CSV table of C-alpha atoms and ligand atoms in Angstrom, one decimal:
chain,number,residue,atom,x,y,z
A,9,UNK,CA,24.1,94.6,71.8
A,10,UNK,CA,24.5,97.9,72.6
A,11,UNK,CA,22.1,100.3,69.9
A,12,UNK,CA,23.5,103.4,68.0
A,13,UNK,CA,22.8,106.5,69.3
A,14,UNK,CA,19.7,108.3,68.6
A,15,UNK,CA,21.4,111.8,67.2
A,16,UNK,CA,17.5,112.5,65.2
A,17,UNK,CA,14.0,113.8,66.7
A,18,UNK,CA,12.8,110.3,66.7
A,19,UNK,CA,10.5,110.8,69.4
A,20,UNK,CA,9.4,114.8,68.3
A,21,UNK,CA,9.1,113.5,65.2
A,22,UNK,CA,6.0,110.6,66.4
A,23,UNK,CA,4.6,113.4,68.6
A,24,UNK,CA,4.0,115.9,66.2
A,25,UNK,CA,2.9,113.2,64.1
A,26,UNK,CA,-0.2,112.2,66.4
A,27,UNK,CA,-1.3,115.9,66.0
A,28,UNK,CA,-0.8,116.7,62.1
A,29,UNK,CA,-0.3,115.4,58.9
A,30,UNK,CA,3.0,115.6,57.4
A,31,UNK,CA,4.3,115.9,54.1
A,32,UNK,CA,7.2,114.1,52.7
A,33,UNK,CA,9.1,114.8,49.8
A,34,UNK,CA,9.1,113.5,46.1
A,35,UNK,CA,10.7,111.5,43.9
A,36,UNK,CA,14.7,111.8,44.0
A,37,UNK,CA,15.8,108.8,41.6
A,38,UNK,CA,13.5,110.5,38.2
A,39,UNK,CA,14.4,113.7,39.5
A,40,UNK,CA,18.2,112.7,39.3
A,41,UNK,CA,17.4,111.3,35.8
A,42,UNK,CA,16.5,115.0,34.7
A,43,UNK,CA,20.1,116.1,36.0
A,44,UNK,CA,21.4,113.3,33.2
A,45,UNK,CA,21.5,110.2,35.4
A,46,UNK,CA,21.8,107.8,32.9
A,47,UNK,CA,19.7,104.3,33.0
A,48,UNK,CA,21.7,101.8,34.9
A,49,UNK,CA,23.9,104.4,37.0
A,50,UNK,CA,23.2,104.2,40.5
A,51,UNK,CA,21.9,107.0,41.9
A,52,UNK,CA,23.7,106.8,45.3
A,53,UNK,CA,26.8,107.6,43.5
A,54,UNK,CA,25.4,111.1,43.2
A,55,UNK,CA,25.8,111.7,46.8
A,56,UNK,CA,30.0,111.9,45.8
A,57,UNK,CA,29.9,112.8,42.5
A,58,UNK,CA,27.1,115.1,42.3
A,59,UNK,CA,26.4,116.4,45.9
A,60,UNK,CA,25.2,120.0,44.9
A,61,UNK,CA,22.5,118.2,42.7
A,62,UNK,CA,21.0,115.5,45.1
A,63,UNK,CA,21.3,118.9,48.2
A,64,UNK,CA,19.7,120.9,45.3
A,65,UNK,CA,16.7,118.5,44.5
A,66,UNK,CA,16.1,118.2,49.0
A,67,UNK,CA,16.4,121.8,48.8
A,68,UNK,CA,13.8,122.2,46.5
A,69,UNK,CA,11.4,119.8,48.1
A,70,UNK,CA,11.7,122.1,51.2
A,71,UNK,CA,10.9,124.9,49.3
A,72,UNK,CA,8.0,123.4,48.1
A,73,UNK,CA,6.4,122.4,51.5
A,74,UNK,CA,8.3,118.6,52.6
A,75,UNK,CA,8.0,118.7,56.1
A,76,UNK,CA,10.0,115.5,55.5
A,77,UNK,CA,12.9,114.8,53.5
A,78,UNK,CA,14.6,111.4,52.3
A,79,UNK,CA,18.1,110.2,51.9
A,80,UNK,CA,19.2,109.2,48.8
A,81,UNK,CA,19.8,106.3,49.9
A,82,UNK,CA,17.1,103.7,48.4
A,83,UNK,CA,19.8,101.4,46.8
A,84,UNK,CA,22.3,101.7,49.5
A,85,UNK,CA,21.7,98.4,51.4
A,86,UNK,CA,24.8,95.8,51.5
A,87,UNK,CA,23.4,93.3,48.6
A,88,UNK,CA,22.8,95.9,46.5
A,89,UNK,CA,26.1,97.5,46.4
A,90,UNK,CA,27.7,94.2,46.2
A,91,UNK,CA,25.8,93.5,43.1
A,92,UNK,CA,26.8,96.8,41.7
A,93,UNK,CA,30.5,96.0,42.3
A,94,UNK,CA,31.1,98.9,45.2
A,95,UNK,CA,29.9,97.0,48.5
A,96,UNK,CA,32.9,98.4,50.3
A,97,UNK,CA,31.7,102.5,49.6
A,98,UNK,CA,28.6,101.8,51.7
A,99,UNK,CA,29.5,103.3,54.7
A,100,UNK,CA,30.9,106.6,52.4
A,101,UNK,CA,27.3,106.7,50.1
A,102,UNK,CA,25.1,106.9,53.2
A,103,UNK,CA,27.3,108.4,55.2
A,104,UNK,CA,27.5,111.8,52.7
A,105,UNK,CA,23.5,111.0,51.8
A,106,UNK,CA,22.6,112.1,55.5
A,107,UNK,CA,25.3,114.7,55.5
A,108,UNK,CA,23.7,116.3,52.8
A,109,UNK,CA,20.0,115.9,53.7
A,110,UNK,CA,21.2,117.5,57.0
A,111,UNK,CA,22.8,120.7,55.0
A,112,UNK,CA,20.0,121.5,53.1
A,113,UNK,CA,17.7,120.8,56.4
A,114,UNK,CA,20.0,123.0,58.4
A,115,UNK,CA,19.9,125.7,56.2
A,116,UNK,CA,16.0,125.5,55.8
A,117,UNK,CA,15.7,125.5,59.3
A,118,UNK,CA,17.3,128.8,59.8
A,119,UNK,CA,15.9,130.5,57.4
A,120,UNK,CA,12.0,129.8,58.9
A,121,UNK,CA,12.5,128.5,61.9
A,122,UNK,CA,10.1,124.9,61.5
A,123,UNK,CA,11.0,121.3,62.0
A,124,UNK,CA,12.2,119.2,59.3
A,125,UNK,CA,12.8,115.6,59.6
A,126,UNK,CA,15.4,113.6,58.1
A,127,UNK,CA,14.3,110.0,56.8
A,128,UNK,CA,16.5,107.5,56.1
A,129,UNK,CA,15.6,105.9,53.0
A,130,UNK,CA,16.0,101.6,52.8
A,131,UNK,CA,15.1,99.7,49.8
A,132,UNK,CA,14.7,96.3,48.8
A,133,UNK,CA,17.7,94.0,47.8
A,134,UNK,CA,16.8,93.6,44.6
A,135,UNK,CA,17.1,89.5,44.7
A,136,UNK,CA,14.6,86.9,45.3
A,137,UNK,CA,15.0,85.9,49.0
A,138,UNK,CA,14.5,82.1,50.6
A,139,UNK,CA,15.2,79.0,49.7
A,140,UNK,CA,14.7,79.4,46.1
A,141,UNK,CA,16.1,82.8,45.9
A,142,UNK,CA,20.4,83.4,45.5
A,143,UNK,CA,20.6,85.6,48.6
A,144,UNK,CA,19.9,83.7,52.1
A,145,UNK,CA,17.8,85.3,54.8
A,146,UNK,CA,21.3,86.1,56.4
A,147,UNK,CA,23.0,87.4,53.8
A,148,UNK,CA,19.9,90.1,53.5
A,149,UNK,CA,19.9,91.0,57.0
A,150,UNK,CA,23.8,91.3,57.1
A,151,UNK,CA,23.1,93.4,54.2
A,152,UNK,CA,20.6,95.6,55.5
A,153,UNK,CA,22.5,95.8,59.0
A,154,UNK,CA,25.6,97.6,57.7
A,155,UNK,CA,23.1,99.8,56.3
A,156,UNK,CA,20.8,100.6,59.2
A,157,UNK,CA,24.0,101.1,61.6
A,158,UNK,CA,25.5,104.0,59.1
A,159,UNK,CA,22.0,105.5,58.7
A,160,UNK,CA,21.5,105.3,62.6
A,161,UNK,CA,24.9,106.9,63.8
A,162,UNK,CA,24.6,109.8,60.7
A,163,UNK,CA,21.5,111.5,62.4
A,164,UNK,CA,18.3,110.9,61.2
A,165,UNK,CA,14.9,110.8,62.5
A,166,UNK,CA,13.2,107.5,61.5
A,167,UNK,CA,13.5,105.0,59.2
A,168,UNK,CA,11.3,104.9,55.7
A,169,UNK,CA,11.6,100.7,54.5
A,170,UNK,CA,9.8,101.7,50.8
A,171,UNK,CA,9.0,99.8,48.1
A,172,UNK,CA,9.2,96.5,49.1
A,173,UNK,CA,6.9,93.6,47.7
A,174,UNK,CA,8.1,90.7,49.5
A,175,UNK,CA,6.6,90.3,53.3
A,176,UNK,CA,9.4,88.2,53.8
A,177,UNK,CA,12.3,90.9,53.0
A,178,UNK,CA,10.7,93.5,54.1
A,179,UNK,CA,10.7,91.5,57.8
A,180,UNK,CA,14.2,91.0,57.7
A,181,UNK,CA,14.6,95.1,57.4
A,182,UNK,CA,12.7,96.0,60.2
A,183,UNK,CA,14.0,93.2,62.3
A,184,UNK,CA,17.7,94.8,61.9
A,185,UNK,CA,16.3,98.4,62.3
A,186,UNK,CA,14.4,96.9,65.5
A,187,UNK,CA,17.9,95.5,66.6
A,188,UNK,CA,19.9,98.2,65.8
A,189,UNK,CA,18.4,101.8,67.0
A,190,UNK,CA,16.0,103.3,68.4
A,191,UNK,CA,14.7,105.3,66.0
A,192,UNK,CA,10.7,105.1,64.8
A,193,UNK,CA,10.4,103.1,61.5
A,194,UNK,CA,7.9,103.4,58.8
A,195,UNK,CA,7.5,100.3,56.1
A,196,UNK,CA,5.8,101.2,53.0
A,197,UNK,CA,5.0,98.6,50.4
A,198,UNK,CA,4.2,98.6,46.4
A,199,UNK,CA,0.7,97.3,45.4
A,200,UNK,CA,-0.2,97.3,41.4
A,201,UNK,CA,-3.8,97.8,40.5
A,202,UNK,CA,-4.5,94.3,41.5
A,203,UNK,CA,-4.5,95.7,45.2
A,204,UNK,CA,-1.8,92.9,46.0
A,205,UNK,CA,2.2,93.0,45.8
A,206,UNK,CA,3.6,91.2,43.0
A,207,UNK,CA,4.8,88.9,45.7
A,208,UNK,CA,0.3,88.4,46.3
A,209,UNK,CA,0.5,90.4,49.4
A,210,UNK,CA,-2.9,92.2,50.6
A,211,UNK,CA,-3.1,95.6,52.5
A,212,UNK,CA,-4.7,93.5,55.2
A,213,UNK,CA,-1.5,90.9,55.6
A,214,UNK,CA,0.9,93.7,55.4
A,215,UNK,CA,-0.9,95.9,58.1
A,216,UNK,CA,-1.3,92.8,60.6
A,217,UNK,CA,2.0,91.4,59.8
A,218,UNK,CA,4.6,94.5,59.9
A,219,UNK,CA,2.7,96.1,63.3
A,220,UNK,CA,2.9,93.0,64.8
A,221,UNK,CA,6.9,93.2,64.1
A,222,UNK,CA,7.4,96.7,65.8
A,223,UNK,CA,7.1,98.8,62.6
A,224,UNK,CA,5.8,102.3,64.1
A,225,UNK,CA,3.7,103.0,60.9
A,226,UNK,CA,3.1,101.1,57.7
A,227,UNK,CA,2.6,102.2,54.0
A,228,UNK,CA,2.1,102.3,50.4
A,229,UNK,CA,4.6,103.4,47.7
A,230,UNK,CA,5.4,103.6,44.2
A,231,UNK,CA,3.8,101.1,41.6
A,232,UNK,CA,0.7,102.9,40.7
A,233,UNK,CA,-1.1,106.4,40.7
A,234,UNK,CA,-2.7,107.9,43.8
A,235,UNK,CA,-6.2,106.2,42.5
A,236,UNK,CA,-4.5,102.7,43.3
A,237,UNK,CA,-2.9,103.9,46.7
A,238,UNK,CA,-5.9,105.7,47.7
A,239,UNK,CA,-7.8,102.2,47.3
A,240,UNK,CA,-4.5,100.3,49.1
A,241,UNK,CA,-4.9,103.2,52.3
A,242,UNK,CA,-8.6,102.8,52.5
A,243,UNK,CA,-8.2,99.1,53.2
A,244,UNK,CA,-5.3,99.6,55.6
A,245,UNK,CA,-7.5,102.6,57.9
A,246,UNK,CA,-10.2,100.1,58.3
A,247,UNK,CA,-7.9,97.7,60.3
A,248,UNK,CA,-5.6,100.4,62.4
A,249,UNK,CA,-5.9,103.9,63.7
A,250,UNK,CA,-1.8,103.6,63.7
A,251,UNK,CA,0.5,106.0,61.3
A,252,UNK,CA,-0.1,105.2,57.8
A,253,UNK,CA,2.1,106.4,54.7
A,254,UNK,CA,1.4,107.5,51.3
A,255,UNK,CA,4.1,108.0,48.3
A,256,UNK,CA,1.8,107.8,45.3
A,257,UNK,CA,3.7,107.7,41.8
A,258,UNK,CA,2.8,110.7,39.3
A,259,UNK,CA,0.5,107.6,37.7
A,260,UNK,CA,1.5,104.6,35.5
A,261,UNK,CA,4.3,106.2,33.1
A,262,UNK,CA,4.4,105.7,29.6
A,263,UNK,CA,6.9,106.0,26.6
A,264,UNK,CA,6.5,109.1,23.9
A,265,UNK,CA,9.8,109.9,22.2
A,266,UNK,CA,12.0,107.7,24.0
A,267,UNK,CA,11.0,109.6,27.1
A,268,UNK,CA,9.3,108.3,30.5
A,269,UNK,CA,6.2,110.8,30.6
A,270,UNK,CA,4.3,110.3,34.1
A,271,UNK,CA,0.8,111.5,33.5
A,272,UNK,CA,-0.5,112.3,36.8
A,273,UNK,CA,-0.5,116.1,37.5
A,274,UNK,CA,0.2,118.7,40.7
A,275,UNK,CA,-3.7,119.1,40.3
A,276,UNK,CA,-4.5,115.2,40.3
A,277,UNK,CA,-2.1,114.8,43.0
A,278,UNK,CA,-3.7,117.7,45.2
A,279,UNK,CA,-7.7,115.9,44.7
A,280,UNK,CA,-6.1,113.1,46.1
A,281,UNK,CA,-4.4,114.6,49.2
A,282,UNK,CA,-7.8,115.6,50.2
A,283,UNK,CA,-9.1,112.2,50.4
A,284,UNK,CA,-6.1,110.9,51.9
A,285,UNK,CA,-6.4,113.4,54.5
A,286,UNK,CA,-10.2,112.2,55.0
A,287,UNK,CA,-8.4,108.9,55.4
A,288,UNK,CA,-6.2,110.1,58.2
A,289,UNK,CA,-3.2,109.5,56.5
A,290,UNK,CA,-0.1,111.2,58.7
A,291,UNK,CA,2.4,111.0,56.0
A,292,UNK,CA,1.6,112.0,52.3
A,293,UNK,CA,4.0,112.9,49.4
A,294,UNK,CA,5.4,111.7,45.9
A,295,UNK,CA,7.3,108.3,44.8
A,296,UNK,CA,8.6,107.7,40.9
A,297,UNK,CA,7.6,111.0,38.8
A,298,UNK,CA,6.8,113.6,41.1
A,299,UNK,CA,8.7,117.4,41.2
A,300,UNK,CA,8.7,119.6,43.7
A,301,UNK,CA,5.6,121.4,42.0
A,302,UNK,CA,3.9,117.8,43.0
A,303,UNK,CA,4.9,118.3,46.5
A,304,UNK,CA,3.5,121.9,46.7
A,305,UNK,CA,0.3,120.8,45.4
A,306,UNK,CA,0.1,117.9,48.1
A,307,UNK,CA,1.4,120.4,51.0
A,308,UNK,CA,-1.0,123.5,49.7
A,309,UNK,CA,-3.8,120.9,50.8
A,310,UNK,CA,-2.3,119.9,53.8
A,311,UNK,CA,-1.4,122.9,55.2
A,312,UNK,CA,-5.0,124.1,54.2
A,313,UNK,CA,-6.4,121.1,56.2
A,314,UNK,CA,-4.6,122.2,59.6
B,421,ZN,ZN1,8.8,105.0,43.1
């Protein structure tokens, strides 16, 4: 099979990653929520309806430091869609994600002249995979395929898998990214305080298992507040001098008011970048709950690092 074209940086992108850590950008799905996304609405739909928004929020993350930004693209995989009722707009969601990642990179990049580096967001399915699950192995990796190969052609630099808690899922994903393109791929995974995925995976299994199947750097995402992930990254550095990820959340959220307050602060956020950076993390930024003012406390003590 013949791969898509590699339009990105793929391979500036893992060079300058061996000699500095990078920050990546916060979240875009609570962000969106701010703009009036309303619970249940997929936030992919943005990228048509609401393009000046989703370029606004990448926009801002660049302002605030994100060497890295991600395509709004989480929820954009084949199952996903179907499930939602708009499979056949998958090639148009991710297709105008990158476009617009790529605009507000573009214009960035004029303007002062640094790298930034597109990543192409891929998230779980959303269903229960297997034998007991409703979606087949094959159905998933079909799903994730038509995904990869929009992603791929659009031009982006690597691949972020995030948020998955099945090892299993999470190994169909890479395989198609692995079969597709070229392009370096990260896969990031969500413990809870319990160290563990919901699914029972350990930091250990998921470093050992998702190297050994060609994944370029692993991770740790969403779920918890940067105390958790710090704990999750620690276990994963003892094992592997490879790339390793961060996306903490801005902590464990909680209702006041009908409102989803995340408690962690730009401050709390910046303590912890200095310890992830004593961890040697390459890639640290924000998941569920973090602003742009997150990010700039995360890349004032990065940059300070260098
Ligand atoms: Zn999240």
């Amino acid at each position: 099979m013949e791969k898509e074209n590699k339009k990105g940086m793929g391979n500036d992108f893992l060079a300058l990653l061996s000699q500095k850590t990078l920050v990546i950008d916060g979240a875009m799905g609570t962000m969106l929520q701010q703009y009036g996304l309303k619970a249940g609405e997929a936030p992919e739909m943005w990228n048509i309806t609401q393009p000046d928004i989703v370029k606004s929020i990448h926009t801002s993350y660049l302002e605030a430091g994100a060497d890295i930004i991600l395509t709004n693209t989480f929820g954009a995989n084949g199952i996903k869609l179907q499930k939602l009722g708009f499979r056949e707009r998958l090639l148009e969601l991710n297709e105008q994600a990158v476009k617009l990642a790529r605009k507000a990179a573009d214009e960035y990049r004029e303007v002062h002249q640094q790298p930034i580096f597109i990543a192409g967001s891929i998230g779980p399915s959303g269903e229960i995979l297997g034998p007991c699950g409703l979606v087949k192995d094959e159905e998933a990796y079909a799903g994730y395929e038509e995904q990869v190969k929009v992603l791929a052609s659009s031009g982006i630099d690597f691949i972020l898998l995030e948020t998955f808690y099945d090892l299993n899922e999470i190994g169909i994903a890479l395989k198609a990214v692995k079969e597709i393109c070229d392009l370096p791929v990260f896969a990031s995974m969500t413990f809870d305080d319990s160290l563990k995925t919901i699914y029972g995976i350990s930091p250990e299994k998921a470093v050992k298992v998702l190297f050994q199947e060609g994944a370029d750097g692993v991770g740790a995402n969403c779920g918890s507040g940067p105390e958790t992930l710090y704990k999750v990254i620690a276990q994963m550095r003892v094992l592997t001098d490879a790339p390793l990820l961060v996306k903490p959340n801005a902590g464990i959220p909680y209702i006041d008011n009908n409102r989803i307050i995340y408690p962690a602060t730009p401050q709390e956020m910046a303590e912890y970048t200095e310890k992830f950076i004593q961890l040697r993390v390459n890639i640290i930024g924000g998941c569920c709950g973090t602003t742009p003012e997150h990010i700039r406390a995360i890349a004032g003590k990065v940059k300070k690092s260098v």
